[in-house]
Short mmCIF file of C-alpha atoms and ligand atoms in Angstrom, two decimals:
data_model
loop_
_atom_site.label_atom_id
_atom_site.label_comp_id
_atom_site.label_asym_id
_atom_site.label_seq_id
_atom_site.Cartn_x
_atom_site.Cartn_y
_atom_site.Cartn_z
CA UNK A 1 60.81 -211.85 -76.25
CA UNK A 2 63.07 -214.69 -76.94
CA UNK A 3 64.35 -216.02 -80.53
CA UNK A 4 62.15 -219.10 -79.80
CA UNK A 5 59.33 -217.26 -78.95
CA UNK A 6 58.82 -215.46 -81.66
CA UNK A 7 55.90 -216.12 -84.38
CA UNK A 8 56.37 -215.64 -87.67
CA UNK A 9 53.35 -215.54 -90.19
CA UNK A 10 53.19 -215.75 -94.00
CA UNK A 11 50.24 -214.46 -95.76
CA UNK A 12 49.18 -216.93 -98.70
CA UNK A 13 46.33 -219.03 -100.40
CA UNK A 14 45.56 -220.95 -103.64
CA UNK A 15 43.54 -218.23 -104.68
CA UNK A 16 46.50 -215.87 -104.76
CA UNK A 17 48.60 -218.29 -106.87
CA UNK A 18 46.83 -217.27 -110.03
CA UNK A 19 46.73 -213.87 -109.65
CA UNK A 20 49.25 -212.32 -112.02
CA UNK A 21 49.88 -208.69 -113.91
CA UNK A 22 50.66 -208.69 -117.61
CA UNK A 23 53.65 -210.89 -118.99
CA UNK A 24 55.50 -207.73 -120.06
CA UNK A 25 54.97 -205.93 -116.97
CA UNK A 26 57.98 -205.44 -114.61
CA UNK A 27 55.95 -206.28 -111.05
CA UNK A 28 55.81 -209.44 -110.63
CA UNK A 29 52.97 -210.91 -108.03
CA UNK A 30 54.54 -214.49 -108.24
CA UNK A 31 57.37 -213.13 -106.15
CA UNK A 32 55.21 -213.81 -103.25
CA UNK A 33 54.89 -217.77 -104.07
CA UNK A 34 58.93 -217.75 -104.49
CA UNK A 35 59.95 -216.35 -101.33
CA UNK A 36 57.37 -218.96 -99.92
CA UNK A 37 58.94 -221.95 -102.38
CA UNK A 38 62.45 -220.77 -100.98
CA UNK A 39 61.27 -220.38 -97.35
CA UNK A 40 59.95 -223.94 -97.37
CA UNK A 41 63.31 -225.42 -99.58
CA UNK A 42 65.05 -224.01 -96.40
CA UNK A 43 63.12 -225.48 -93.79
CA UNK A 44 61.89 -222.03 -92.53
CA UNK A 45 58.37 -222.50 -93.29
CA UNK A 46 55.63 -224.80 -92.15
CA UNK A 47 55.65 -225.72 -88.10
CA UNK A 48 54.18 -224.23 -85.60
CA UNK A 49 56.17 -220.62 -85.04
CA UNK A 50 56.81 -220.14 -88.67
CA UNK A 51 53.66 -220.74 -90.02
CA UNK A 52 51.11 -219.72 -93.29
CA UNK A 53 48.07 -218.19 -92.78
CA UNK A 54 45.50 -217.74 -95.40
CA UNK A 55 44.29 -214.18 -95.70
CA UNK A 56 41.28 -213.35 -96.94
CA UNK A 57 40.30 -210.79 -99.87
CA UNK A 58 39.47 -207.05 -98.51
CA UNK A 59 35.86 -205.92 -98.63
CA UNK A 60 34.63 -202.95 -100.61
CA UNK A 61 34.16 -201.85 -97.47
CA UNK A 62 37.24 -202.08 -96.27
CA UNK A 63 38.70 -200.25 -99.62
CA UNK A 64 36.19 -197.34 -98.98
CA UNK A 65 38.45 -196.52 -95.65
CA UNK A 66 40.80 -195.40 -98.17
CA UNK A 67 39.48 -195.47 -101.83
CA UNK A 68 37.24 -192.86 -103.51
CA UNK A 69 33.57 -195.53 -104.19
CA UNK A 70 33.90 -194.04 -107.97
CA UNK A 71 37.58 -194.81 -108.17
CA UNK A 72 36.59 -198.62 -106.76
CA UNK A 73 34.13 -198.34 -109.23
CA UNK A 74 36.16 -197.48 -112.49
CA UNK A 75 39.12 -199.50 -111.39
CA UNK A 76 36.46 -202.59 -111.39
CA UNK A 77 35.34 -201.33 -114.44
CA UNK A 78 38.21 -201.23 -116.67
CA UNK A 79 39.46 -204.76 -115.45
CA UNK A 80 35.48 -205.88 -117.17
CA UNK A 81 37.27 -204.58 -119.98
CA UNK A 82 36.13 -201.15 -119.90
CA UNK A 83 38.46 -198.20 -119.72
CA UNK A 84 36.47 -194.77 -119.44
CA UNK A 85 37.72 -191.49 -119.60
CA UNK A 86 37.49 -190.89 -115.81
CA UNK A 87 39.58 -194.12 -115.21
CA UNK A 88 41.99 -193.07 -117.77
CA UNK A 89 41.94 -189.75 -115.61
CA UNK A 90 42.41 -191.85 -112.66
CA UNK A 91 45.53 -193.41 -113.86
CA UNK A 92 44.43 -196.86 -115.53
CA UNK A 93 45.99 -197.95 -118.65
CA UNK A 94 49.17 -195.52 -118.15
CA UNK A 95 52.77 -197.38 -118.73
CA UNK A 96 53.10 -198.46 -115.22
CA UNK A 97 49.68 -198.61 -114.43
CA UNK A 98 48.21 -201.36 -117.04
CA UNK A 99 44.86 -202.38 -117.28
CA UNK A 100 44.50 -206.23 -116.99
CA UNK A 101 41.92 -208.72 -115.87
CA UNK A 102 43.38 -209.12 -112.45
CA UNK A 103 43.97 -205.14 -112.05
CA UNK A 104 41.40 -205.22 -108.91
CA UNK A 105 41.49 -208.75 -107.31
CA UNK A 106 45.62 -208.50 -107.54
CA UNK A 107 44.39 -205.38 -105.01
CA UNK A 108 41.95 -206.43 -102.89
CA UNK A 109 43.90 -209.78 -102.25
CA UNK A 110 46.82 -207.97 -101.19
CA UNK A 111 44.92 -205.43 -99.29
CA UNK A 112 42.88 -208.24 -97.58
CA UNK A 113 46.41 -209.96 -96.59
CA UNK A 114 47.09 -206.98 -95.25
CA UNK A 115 44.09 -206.48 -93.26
CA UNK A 116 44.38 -209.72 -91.73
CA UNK A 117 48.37 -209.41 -91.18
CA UNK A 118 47.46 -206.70 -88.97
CA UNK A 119 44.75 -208.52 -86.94
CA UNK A 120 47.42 -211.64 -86.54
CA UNK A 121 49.38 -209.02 -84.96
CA UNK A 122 46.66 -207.55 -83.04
CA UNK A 123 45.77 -211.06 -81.96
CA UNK A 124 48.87 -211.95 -80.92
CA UNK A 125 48.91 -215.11 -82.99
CA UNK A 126 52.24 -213.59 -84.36
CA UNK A 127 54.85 -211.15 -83.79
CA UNK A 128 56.49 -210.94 -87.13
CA UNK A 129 53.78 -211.12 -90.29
CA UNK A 130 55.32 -211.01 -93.78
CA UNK A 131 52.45 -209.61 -96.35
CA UNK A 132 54.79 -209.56 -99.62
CA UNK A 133 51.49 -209.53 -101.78
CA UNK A 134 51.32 -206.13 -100.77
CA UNK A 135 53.23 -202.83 -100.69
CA UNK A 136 51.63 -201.03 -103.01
CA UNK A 137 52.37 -197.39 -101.65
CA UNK A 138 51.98 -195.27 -104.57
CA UNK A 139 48.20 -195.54 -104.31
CA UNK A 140 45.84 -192.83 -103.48
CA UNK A 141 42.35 -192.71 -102.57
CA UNK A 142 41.37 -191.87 -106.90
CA UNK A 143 44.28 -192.47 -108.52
CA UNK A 144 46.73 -195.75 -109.45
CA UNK A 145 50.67 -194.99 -110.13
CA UNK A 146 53.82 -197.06 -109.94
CA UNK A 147 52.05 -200.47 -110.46
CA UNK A 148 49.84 -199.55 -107.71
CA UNK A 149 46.11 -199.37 -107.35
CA UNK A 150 45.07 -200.08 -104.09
CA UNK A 151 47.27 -199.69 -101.36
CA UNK A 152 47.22 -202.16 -98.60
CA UNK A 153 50.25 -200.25 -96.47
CA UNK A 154 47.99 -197.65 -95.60
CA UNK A 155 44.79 -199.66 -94.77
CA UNK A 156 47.30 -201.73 -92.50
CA UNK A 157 48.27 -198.96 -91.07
CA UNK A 158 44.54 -197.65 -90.83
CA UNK A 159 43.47 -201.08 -89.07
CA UNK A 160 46.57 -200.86 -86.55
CA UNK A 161 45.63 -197.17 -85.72
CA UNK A 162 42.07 -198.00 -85.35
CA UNK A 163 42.91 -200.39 -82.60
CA UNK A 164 44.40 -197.69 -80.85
CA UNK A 165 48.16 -198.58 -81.82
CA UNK A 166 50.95 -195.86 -82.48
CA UNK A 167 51.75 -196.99 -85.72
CA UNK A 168 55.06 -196.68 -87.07
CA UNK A 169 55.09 -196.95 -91.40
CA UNK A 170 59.12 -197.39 -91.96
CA UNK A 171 59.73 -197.72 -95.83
CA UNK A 172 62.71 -198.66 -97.61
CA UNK A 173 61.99 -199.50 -100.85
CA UNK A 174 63.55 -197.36 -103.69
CA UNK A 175 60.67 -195.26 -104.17
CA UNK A 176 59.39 -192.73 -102.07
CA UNK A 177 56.11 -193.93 -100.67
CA UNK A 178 53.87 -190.89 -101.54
CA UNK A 179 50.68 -192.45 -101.15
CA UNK A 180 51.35 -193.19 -97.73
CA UNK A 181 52.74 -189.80 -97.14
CA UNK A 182 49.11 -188.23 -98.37
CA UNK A 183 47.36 -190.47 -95.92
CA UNK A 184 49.33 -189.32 -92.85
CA UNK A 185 50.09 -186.57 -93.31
CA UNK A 186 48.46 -184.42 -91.23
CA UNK A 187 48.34 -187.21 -88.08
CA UNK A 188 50.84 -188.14 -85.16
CA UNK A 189 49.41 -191.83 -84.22
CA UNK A 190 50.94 -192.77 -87.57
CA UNK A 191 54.64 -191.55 -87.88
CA UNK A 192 55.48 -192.12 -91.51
CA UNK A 193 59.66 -192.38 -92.01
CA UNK A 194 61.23 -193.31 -96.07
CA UNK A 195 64.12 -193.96 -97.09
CA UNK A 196 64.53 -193.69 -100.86
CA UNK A 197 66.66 -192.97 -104.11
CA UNK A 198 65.97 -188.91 -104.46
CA UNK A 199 62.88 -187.63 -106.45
CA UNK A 200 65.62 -185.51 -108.21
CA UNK A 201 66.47 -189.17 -110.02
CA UNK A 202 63.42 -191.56 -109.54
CA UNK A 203 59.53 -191.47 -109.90
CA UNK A 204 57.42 -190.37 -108.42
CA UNK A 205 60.17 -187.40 -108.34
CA UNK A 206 58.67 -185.81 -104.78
CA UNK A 207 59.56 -187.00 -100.92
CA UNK A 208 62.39 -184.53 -100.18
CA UNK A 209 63.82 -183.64 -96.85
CA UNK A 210 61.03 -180.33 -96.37
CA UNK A 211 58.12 -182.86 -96.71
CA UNK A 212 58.12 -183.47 -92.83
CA UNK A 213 54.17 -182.88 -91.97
CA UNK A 214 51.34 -180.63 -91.44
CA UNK A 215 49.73 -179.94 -88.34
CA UNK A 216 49.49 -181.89 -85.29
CA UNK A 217 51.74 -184.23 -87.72
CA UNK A 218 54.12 -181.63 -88.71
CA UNK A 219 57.51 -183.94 -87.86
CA UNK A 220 55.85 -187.28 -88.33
CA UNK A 221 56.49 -187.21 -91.55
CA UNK A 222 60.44 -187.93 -92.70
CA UNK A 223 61.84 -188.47 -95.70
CA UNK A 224 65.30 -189.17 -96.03
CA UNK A 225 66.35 -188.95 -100.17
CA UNK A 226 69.53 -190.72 -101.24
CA UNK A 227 71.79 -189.91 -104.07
CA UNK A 228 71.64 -192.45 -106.85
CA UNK A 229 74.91 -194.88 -106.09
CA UNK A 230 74.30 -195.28 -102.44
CA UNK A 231 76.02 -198.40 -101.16
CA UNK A 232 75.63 -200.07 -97.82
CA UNK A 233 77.28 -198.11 -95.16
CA UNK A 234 76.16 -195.02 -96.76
CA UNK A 235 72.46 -196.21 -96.45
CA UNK A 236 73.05 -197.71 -92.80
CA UNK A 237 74.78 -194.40 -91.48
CA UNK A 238 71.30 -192.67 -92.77
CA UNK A 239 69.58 -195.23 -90.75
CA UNK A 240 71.30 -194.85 -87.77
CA UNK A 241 71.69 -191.37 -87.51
CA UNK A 242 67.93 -190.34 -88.57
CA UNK A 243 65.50 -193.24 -88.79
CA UNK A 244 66.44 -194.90 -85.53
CA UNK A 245 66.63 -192.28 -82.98
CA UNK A 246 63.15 -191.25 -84.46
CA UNK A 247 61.38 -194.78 -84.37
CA UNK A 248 63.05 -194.92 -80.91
CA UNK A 249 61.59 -191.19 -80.13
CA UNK A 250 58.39 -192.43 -81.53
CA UNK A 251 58.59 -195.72 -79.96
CA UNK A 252 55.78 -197.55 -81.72
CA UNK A 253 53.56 -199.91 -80.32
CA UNK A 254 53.22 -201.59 -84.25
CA UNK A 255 55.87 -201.63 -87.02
CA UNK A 256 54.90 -201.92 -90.62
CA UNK A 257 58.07 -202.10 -92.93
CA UNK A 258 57.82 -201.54 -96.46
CA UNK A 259 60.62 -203.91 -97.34
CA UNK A 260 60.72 -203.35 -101.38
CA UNK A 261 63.96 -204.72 -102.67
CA UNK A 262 64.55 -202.25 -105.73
CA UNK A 263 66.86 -200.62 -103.56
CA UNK A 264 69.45 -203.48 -105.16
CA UNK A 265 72.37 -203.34 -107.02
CA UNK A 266 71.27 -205.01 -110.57
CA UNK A 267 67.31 -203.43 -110.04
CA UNK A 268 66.75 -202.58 -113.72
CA UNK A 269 64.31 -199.73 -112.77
CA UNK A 270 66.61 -197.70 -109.80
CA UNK A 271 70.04 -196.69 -109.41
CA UNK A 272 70.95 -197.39 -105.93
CA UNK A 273 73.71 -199.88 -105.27
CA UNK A 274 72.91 -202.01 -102.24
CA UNK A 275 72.90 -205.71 -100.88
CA UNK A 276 70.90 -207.37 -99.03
CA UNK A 277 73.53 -207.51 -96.24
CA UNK A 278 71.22 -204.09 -95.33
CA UNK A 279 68.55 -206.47 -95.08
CA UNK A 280 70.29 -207.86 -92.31
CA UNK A 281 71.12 -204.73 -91.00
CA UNK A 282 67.80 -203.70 -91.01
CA UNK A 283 65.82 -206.40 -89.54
CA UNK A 284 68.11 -206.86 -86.22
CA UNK A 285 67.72 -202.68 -85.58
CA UNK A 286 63.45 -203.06 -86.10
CA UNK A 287 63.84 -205.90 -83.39
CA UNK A 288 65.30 -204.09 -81.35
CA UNK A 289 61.88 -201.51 -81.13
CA UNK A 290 60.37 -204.85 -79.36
CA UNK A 291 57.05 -204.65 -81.29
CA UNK A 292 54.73 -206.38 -83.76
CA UNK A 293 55.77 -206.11 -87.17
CA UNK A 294 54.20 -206.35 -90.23
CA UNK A 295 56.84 -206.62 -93.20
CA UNK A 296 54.91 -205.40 -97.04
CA UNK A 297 57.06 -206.80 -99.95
CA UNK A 298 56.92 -203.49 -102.20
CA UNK A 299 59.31 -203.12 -105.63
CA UNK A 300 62.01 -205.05 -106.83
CA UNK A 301 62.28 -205.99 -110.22
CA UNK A 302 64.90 -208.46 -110.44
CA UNK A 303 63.19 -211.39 -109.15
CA UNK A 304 65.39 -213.66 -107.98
CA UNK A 305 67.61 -211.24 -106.27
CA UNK A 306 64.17 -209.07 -104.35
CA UNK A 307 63.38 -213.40 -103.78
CA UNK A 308 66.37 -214.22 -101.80
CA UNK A 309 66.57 -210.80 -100.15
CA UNK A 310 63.09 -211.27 -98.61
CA UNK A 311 63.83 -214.81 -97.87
CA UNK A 312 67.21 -213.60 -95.82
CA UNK A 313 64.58 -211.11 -94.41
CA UNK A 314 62.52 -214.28 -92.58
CA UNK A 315 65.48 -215.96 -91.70
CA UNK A 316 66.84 -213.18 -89.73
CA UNK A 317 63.62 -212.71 -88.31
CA UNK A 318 63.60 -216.09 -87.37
CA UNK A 319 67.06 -215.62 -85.40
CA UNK A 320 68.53 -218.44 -87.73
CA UNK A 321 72.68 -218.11 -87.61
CA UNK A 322 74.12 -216.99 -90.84
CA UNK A 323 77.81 -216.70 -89.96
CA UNK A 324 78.62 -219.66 -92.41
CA UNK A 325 77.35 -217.96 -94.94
CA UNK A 326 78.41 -214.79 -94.28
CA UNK A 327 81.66 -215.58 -94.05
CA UNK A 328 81.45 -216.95 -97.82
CA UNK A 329 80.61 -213.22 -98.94
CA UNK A 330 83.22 -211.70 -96.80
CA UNK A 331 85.77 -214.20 -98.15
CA UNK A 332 84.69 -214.55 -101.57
CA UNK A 333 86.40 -212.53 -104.43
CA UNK A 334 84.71 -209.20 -104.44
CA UNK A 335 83.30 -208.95 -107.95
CA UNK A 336 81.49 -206.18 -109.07
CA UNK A 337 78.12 -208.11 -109.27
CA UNK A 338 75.13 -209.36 -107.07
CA UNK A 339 75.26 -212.78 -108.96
CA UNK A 340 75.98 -215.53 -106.27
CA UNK A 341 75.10 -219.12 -105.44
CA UNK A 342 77.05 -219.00 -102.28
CA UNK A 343 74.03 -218.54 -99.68
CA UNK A 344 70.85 -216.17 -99.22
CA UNK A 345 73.50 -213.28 -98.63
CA UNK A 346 74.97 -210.86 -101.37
CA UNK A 347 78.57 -210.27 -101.76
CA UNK A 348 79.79 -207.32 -100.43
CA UNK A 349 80.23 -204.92 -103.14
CA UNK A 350 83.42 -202.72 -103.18
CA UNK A 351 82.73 -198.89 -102.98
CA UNK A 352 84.84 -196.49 -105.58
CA UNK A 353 86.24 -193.38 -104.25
CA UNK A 354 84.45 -191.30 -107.30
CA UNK A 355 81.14 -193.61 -105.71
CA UNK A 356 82.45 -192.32 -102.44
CA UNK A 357 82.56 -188.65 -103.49
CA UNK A 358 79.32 -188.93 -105.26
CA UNK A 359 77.39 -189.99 -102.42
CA UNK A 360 78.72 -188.91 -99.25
CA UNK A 361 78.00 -185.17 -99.31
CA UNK A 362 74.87 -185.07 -100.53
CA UNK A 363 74.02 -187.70 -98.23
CA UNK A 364 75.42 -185.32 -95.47
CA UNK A 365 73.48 -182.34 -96.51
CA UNK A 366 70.52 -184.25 -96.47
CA UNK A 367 70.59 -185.47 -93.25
CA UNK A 368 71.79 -182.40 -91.66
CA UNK A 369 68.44 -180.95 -93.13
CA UNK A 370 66.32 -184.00 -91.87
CA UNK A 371 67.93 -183.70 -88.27
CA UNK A 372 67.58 -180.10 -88.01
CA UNK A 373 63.98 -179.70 -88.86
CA UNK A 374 63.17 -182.93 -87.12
CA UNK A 375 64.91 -183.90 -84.39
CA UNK A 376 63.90 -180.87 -82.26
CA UNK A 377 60.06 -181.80 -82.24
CA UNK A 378 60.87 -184.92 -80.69
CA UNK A 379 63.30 -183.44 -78.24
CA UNK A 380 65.91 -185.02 -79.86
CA UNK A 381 69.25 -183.55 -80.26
CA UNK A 382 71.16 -183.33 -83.25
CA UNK A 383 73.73 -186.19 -83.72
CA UNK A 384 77.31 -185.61 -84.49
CA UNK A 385 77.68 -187.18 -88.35
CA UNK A 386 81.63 -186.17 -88.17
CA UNK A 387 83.06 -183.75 -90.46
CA UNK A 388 85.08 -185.60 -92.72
CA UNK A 389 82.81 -188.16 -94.58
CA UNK A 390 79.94 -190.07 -93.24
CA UNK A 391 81.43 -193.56 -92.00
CA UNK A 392 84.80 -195.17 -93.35
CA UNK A 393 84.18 -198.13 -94.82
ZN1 LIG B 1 59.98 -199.29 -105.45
#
């Protein structure tokens, strides 16, 4: 597939533009109508390869695959304005799991994007379709968490694997993605790899390396926790040395990547220390598996910087040149901050030696683990990840 081949579609509608969680609650829907705002601003949006496409809203139906009927139930409930003690069992009306008017349409609008992300992919009417409505991983089939109440990664991934696709469920965000983890777990047509700031710091405080499946889907299930701090290479030499040779192991006939941008430097709810230059990073080695992709927007709670990540996430998609502005960040000053106005690219951020030490082993340890209990049920073989520290920088 050529650059100019490839289709790019954006899930949105009016309906959607409404839609919005409490004022004082971190997750912020509208994110979605940014990234689409910015998109167009930059010319990257709106003809005939990069193109909208108006989902439609999941049926209860369609929630069942996944949902409990009495969770669906409750959760419709309480948004009437009617929290009962089985919904307040189920989750609803915790800290990060409010109860508002929109609680179930914010849901089944994202879930329905979802849904029909997956059949533009199926279709072939695209190649590349960005859902950022959705992400909502934390989800399980009776109980909300994490600002999530119905997920729409896993009935992707559901409608993919239905179709008789070898679904591949790659997530990055900061959080471990443990409702998509309970979903999978015990299947191999749905290989479920995350990458996220360790349990041992972050909600929801599970997804460590000895989570790796049960059953026929012991070893499609990989978690890969990283030490609060990690920085760009560290992240990338994790991605190279233990996600990619498994996706490639794997090799997928469908891609769905959890792209949540809380993993950040400046997220106010995680402690990693990324840029988005990963998010260049990442999207030219998911190419590379040469298969639809469906890209869920996930976390990331400082708006403008999850806006412009996602946005640098199309345009590399889109196989638009960003040398220019690259070459800005390289150039620039290297301040210790993500604030910018020189392009859709972060600064690179400098990496401490006490940053250095903090990360590096751990992160070593960790993917020794991940490799060894791993690799071998894919016939892989273990990787050499060098004795002295995990890539110079
Ligand atoms: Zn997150």
């Amino acid at each position: 597939m050529t650059m100019k081949e490839r289709n790019l579609a954006f899930l949105y509608s009016p309906e959607i533009e409404a839609l919005t969680y409490p004022p004082d609650c971190p997750f912020k829907m509208q994110r979605a109508g940014l990234a689409r705002l910015r998109l167009k601003s930059l010319g990257l949006l709106g003809d005939e390869n990069r193109f909208e496409f108006a989902p439609r809203r999941a049926s209860l139906a369609e929630l069942k695959q996944f949902h409990t009927a009495h969770y669906l139930e409750e959760m419709q409930r309480a948004a009437d304005g009617d929290l009962t003690v089985d919904g307040l069992r189920m989750g609803f009306g915790g800290p990060d799991t409010p109860v508002f008017k929109d609680m179930f349409e914010c849901g089944a609008w994202a879930c329905g994007a979802g849904r029909t992300a997956a059949d533009l992919l199926l279709q072939g009417r695209a190649d590349v379709a960005f859902n950022l409505l959705g992400g909502f991983h934390h989800a399980f089939p009776d109980r909300a968490a994490g600002f999530c109440y119905l997920n729409d990664v896993v009935l992707a991934c559901m409608k993919l694997a239905d179709a008789g696709k070898r679904v591949l469920y790659l997530d990055v965000d900061a959080h471990h993605g443990d409702g998509v983890q309970a979903a999978f777990y015990g299947r191999k047509d749905v290989m479920t790899i995350s990458l996220h700031e360790s349990g041992k710091t972050l909600f929801p405080w599970g997804g460590f390396e000895d989570e790796t499946g049960e059953g026929a889907g012991n070893g499609f299930n990989v978690n890969v926790p990283l030490p609060a701090g990690t920085y760009d290479e560290a992240f990338l030499t994790a991605f190279d040395s233990v996600a990619m040779p498994l996706a490639d192991a794997f090799a997928p006939d469908m891609l769905v990547l959890e792209l949540g941008l809380d993993i950040l430097a400046g997220d106010p709810l995680t402690h990693l220390r990324m840029t988005n230059n990963v998010v260049v990073e990442i999207v030219e080695r998911v190419l590379k598996l040469n298969c639809p992709i469906l890209v869920a927007g996930g976390g990331g709670y400082h708006v403008e910087n999850t806006v412009r990540g996602w946005a640098l996430a199309w345009r590399t998609f889109c196989g638009e040149n960003d040398e220019c502005d690259f070459a800005l960040g390289m150039g620039g000053v290297m301040l210790a901050s993500t604030e910018w106005a020189g392009g859709l690219r972060d600064r690179v951020l400098p990496v401490s030696p006490e940053q250095r030490a903090s990360v590096e082993p751990e992160l070593r340890t960790t993917m020794e683990t991940v490799i060894n209990n791993v690799f071998p049920l894919h016939g892989l073989e273990a990787p050499s990840l060098g004795g002295q520290q995990v890539r110079s920088g």
